[in-house]
mmCIF file of C-alpha atoms in Angstrom:
data_model
loop_
_atom_site.group_PDB
_atom_site.id
_atom_site.type_symbol
_atom_site.label_atom_id
_atom_site.label_comp_id
_atom_site.label_asym_id
_atom_site.label_seq_id
_atom_site.Cartn_x
_atom_site.Cartn_y
_atom_site.Cartn_z
ATOM 1 C CA UNK A 254 -39.589 75.056 -78.775
ATOM 2 C CA UNK A 255 -42.640 73.037 -79.424
ATOM 3 C CA UNK A 256 -43.025 72.859 -83.340
ATOM 4 C CA UNK A 257 -46.813 72.862 -83.092
ATOM 5 C CA UNK A 258 -47.176 75.928 -81.294
ATOM 6 C CA UNK A 259 -45.664 79.053 -83.071
ATOM 7 C CA UNK A 260 -43.859 81.730 -81.028
ATOM 8 C CA UNK A 261 -45.674 84.301 -82.945
ATOM 9 C CA UNK A 262 -48.216 85.141 -85.466
ATOM 10 C CA UNK A 263 -48.359 82.703 -88.465
ATOM 11 C CA UNK A 264 -50.418 85.648 -90.561
ATOM 12 C CA UNK A 265 -49.333 88.958 -91.240
ATOM 13 C CA UNK A 266 -50.556 91.931 -93.593
ATOM 14 C CA UNK A 267 -47.091 93.149 -93.886
ATOM 15 C CA UNK A 268 -44.613 91.656 -96.551
ATOM 16 C CA UNK A 269 -41.485 89.977 -95.226
ATOM 17 C CA UNK A 270 -39.143 93.109 -94.596
ATOM 18 C CA UNK A 271 -42.326 94.888 -93.216
ATOM 19 C CA UNK A 272 -42.815 91.761 -90.525
ATOM 20 C CA UNK A 273 -39.012 91.351 -89.880
ATOM 21 C CA UNK A 274 -38.956 95.278 -89.084
ATOM 22 C CA UNK A 275 -42.090 95.016 -86.819
ATOM 23 C CA UNK A 276 -40.749 92.104 -84.833
ATOM 24 C CA UNK A 277 -37.681 94.399 -83.700
ATOM 25 C CA UNK A 278 -35.106 91.302 -83.700
ATOM 26 C CA UNK A 279 -34.028 91.443 -87.505
ATOM 27 C CA UNK A 280 -32.763 95.395 -87.932
ATOM 28 C CA UNK A 281 -29.447 93.841 -89.102
ATOM 29 C CA UNK A 282 -30.694 91.518 -91.560
ATOM 30 C CA UNK A 283 -33.090 94.067 -93.184
ATOM 31 C CA UNK A 284 -29.902 96.651 -93.330
ATOM 32 C CA UNK A 285 -28.096 93.828 -94.993
ATOM 33 C CA UNK A 286 -30.923 92.925 -97.710
ATOM 34 C CA UNK A 287 -31.151 96.736 -98.283
ATOM 35 C CA UNK A 288 -27.422 96.948 -98.907
ATOM 36 C CA UNK A 289 -27.628 93.593 -101.002
ATOM 37 C CA UNK A 290 -30.548 94.969 -103.339
ATOM 38 C CA UNK A 291 -32.679 92.285 -102.561
ATOM 39 C CA UNK A 292 -35.519 94.526 -101.045
ATOM 40 C CA UNK A 293 -37.542 94.328 -104.194
ATOM 41 C CA UNK A 294 -37.230 90.568 -104.117
ATOM 42 C CA UNK A 295 -38.417 90.062 -100.742
ATOM 43 C CA UNK A 296 -40.988 93.029 -101.238
ATOM 44 C CA UNK A 297 -42.200 90.866 -104.014
ATOM 45 C CA UNK A 298 -45.026 88.106 -104.163
ATOM 46 C CA UNK A 299 -42.882 85.005 -103.062
ATOM 47 C CA UNK A 300 -43.954 83.329 -101.288
ATOM 48 C CA UNK A 301 -40.777 82.782 -99.387
ATOM 49 C CA UNK A 302 -39.265 80.911 -96.120
ATOM 50 C CA UNK A 303 -36.868 83.221 -94.426
ATOM 51 C CA UNK A 304 -34.458 82.027 -91.938
ATOM 52 C CA UNK A 305 -33.390 85.369 -90.644
ATOM 53 C CA UNK A 306 -30.605 85.672 -88.456
ATOM 54 C CA UNK A 307 -31.402 87.753 -85.417
ATOM 55 C CA UNK A 308 -29.418 90.971 -84.413
ATOM 56 C CA UNK A 309 -27.625 88.796 -82.110
ATOM 57 C CA UNK A 310 -26.544 86.316 -84.698
ATOM 58 C CA UNK A 311 -24.875 88.949 -86.695
ATOM 59 C CA UNK A 312 -22.999 89.881 -83.442
ATOM 60 C CA UNK A 313 -21.729 86.646 -83.182
ATOM 61 C CA UNK A 314 -19.867 87.134 -86.606
ATOM 62 C CA UNK A 315 -16.214 87.467 -86.250
ATOM 63 C CA UNK A 316 -14.908 91.119 -85.378
ATOM 64 C CA UNK A 317 -15.270 93.194 -88.643
ATOM 65 C CA UNK A 318 -16.867 90.513 -90.930
ATOM 66 C CA UNK A 319 -20.328 92.318 -90.652
ATOM 67 C CA UNK A 320 -18.541 95.783 -91.834
ATOM 68 C CA UNK A 321 -16.741 93.875 -94.471
ATOM 69 C CA UNK A 322 -19.828 92.070 -95.874
ATOM 70 C CA UNK A 323 -21.471 95.879 -96.191
ATOM 71 C CA UNK A 324 -19.012 97.300 -98.322
ATOM 72 C CA UNK A 325 -20.267 97.784 -101.892
ATOM 73 C CA UNK A 326 -17.250 95.712 -103.400
ATOM 74 C CA UNK A 327 -18.509 93.077 -101.441
ATOM 75 C CA UNK A 328 -21.878 92.938 -102.700
ATOM 76 C CA UNK A 329 -21.859 89.572 -104.392
ATOM 77 C CA UNK A 330 -20.701 87.617 -101.502
ATOM 78 C CA UNK A 331 -23.438 89.514 -99.162
ATOM 79 C CA UNK A 332 -26.156 88.426 -101.853
ATOM 80 C CA UNK A 333 -24.668 85.104 -101.823
ATOM 81 C CA UNK A 334 -25.014 84.647 -97.793
ATOM 82 C CA UNK A 335 -28.471 86.246 -97.898
ATOM 83 C CA UNK A 336 -29.712 83.896 -100.426
ATOM 84 C CA UNK A 337 -28.468 81.142 -98.369
ATOM 85 C CA UNK A 338 -31.220 82.071 -95.646
ATOM 86 C CA UNK A 339 -34.510 82.073 -97.967
ATOM 87 C CA UNK A 340 -36.253 79.168 -99.487
ATOM 88 C CA UNK A 341 -39.299 79.050 -102.039
ATOM 89 C CA UNK A 342 -42.922 78.502 -100.493
ATOM 90 C CA UNK A 343 -44.524 79.291 -97.055
ATOM 91 C CA UNK A 344 -43.040 76.943 -94.818
ATOM 92 C CA UNK A 345 -44.164 76.782 -91.259
ATOM 93 C CA UNK A 346 -41.849 75.346 -88.659
ATOM 94 C CA UNK A 347 -43.917 72.154 -88.373
ATOM 95 C CA UNK A 348 -43.477 71.567 -92.210
ATOM 96 C CA UNK A 349 -39.648 72.475 -91.918
ATOM 97 C CA UNK A 350 -39.220 70.141 -89.054
ATOM 98 C CA UNK A 351 -40.055 67.188 -91.488
ATOM 99 C CA UNK A 352 -37.228 68.085 -93.935
ATOM 100 C CA UNK A 353 -33.662 66.621 -94.021
ATOM 101 C CA UNK A 354 -32.617 69.235 -96.028
ATOM 102 C CA UNK A 355 -33.832 72.664 -97.657
ATOM 103 C CA UNK A 356 -33.003 73.907 -100.857
ATOM 104 C CA UNK A 357 -32.266 77.667 -100.737
ATOM 105 C CA UNK A 358 -32.699 80.239 -103.454
ATOM 106 C CA UNK A 359 -28.854 80.478 -103.589
ATOM 107 C CA UNK A 360 -28.661 77.142 -104.919
ATOM 108 C CA UNK A 361 -27.058 75.302 -101.700
ATOM 109 C CA UNK A 362 -28.814 72.630 -100.022
ATOM 110 C CA UNK A 363 -28.969 73.402 -95.985
ATOM 111 C CA UNK A 364 -29.561 70.604 -93.495
ATOM 112 C CA UNK A 365 -32.385 70.275 -91.427
ATOM 113 C CA UNK A 366 -32.191 68.596 -87.916
ATOM 114 C CA UNK A 367 -34.244 68.191 -84.817
ATOM 115 C CA UNK A 368 -32.665 67.478 -81.454
ATOM 116 C CA UNK A 369 -36.085 67.045 -79.046
ATOM 117 C CA UNK A 370 -38.111 70.114 -79.770
ATOM 118 C CA UNK A 371 -35.246 72.124 -81.033
ATOM 119 C CA UNK A 372 -34.700 72.562 -84.791
ATOM 120 C CA UNK A 373 -31.696 73.584 -86.511
ATOM 121 C CA UNK A 374 -30.763 74.380 -90.004
ATOM 122 C CA UNK A 375 -27.191 73.722 -90.800
ATOM 123 C CA UNK A 376 -25.493 74.933 -87.152
ATOM 124 C CA UNK A 377 -27.986 77.440 -86.471
ATOM 125 C CA UNK A 378 -30.663 76.942 -83.683
ATOM 126 C CA UNK A 379 -34.148 78.392 -85.095
ATOM 127 C CA UNK A 380 -35.255 80.572 -82.203
ATOM 128 C CA UNK A 381 -38.417 82.331 -83.398
ATOM 129 C CA UNK A 382 -41.016 80.447 -85.678
ATOM 130 C CA UNK A 383 -43.726 81.122 -87.933
ATOM 131 C CA UNK A 384 -43.741 85.179 -87.857
ATOM 132 C CA UNK A 385 -45.913 85.551 -90.731
ATOM 133 C CA UNK A 386 -46.247 87.794 -93.520
ATOM 134 C CA UNK A 387 -48.294 88.582 -96.668
ATOM 135 C CA UNK A 388 -45.526 86.844 -98.976
ATOM 136 C CA UNK A 389 -44.113 84.301 -96.792
ATOM 137 C CA UNK A 390 -43.175 83.461 -93.306
ATOM 138 C CA UNK A 391 -39.915 83.920 -91.213
ATOM 139 C CA UNK A 392 -37.817 81.716 -88.797
ATOM 140 C CA UNK A 393 -35.603 83.573 -86.861
ATOM 141 C CA UNK A 394 -31.849 81.475 -86.369
ATOM 142 C CA UNK A 395 -29.234 82.466 -83.855
ATOM 143 C CA UNK A 396 -26.150 82.126 -86.569
ATOM 144 C CA UNK A 397 -25.579 83.779 -90.019
ATOM 145 C CA UNK A 398 -25.250 80.782 -92.459
ATOM 146 C CA UNK A 399 -22.092 80.896 -94.527
ATOM 147 C CA UNK A 400 -22.281 79.321 -98.204
ATOM 148 C CA UNK A 401 -19.627 76.877 -98.905
ATOM 149 C CA UNK A 402 -17.703 79.648 -100.989
ATOM 150 C CA UNK A 403 -18.250 82.317 -98.138
ATOM 151 C CA UNK A 404 -17.482 80.227 -95.443
ATOM 152 C CA UNK A 405 -14.019 79.836 -97.045
ATOM 153 C CA UNK A 406 -13.186 83.755 -97.005
ATOM 154 C CA UNK A 407 -13.531 83.646 -93.279
#
């Protein structure tokens, strides 16, 4: 992936969730955001940079994990996981590529690394970049990032 050439538009008229829905690869992410009660946040002013797991990324979770996370009694864990995918500010892939870490709104630091032209946040490959919206930018990733407390529960 060439970090100087976004794979999709860098501007969008819809908010983050509308842009994610229009992309078609983030249906599970949008459903999880709704279930976690974070819709209003990501519909708000922002701006935010969202490292959104693709539907394929959610399918890589251990069997039954997504269903467990979507249960009402696991809302706090789902919120924690989703917040580990969001960074304050509107940051393009070329901006993020210069970072060593990203401080998420969940309070955790996620390692950013480059391997040639490939960018990783934690162990997740950034597979889609610079999907623009009115209140931020989305970068698609191939794994669900689990914050330290959540990864111990797997």
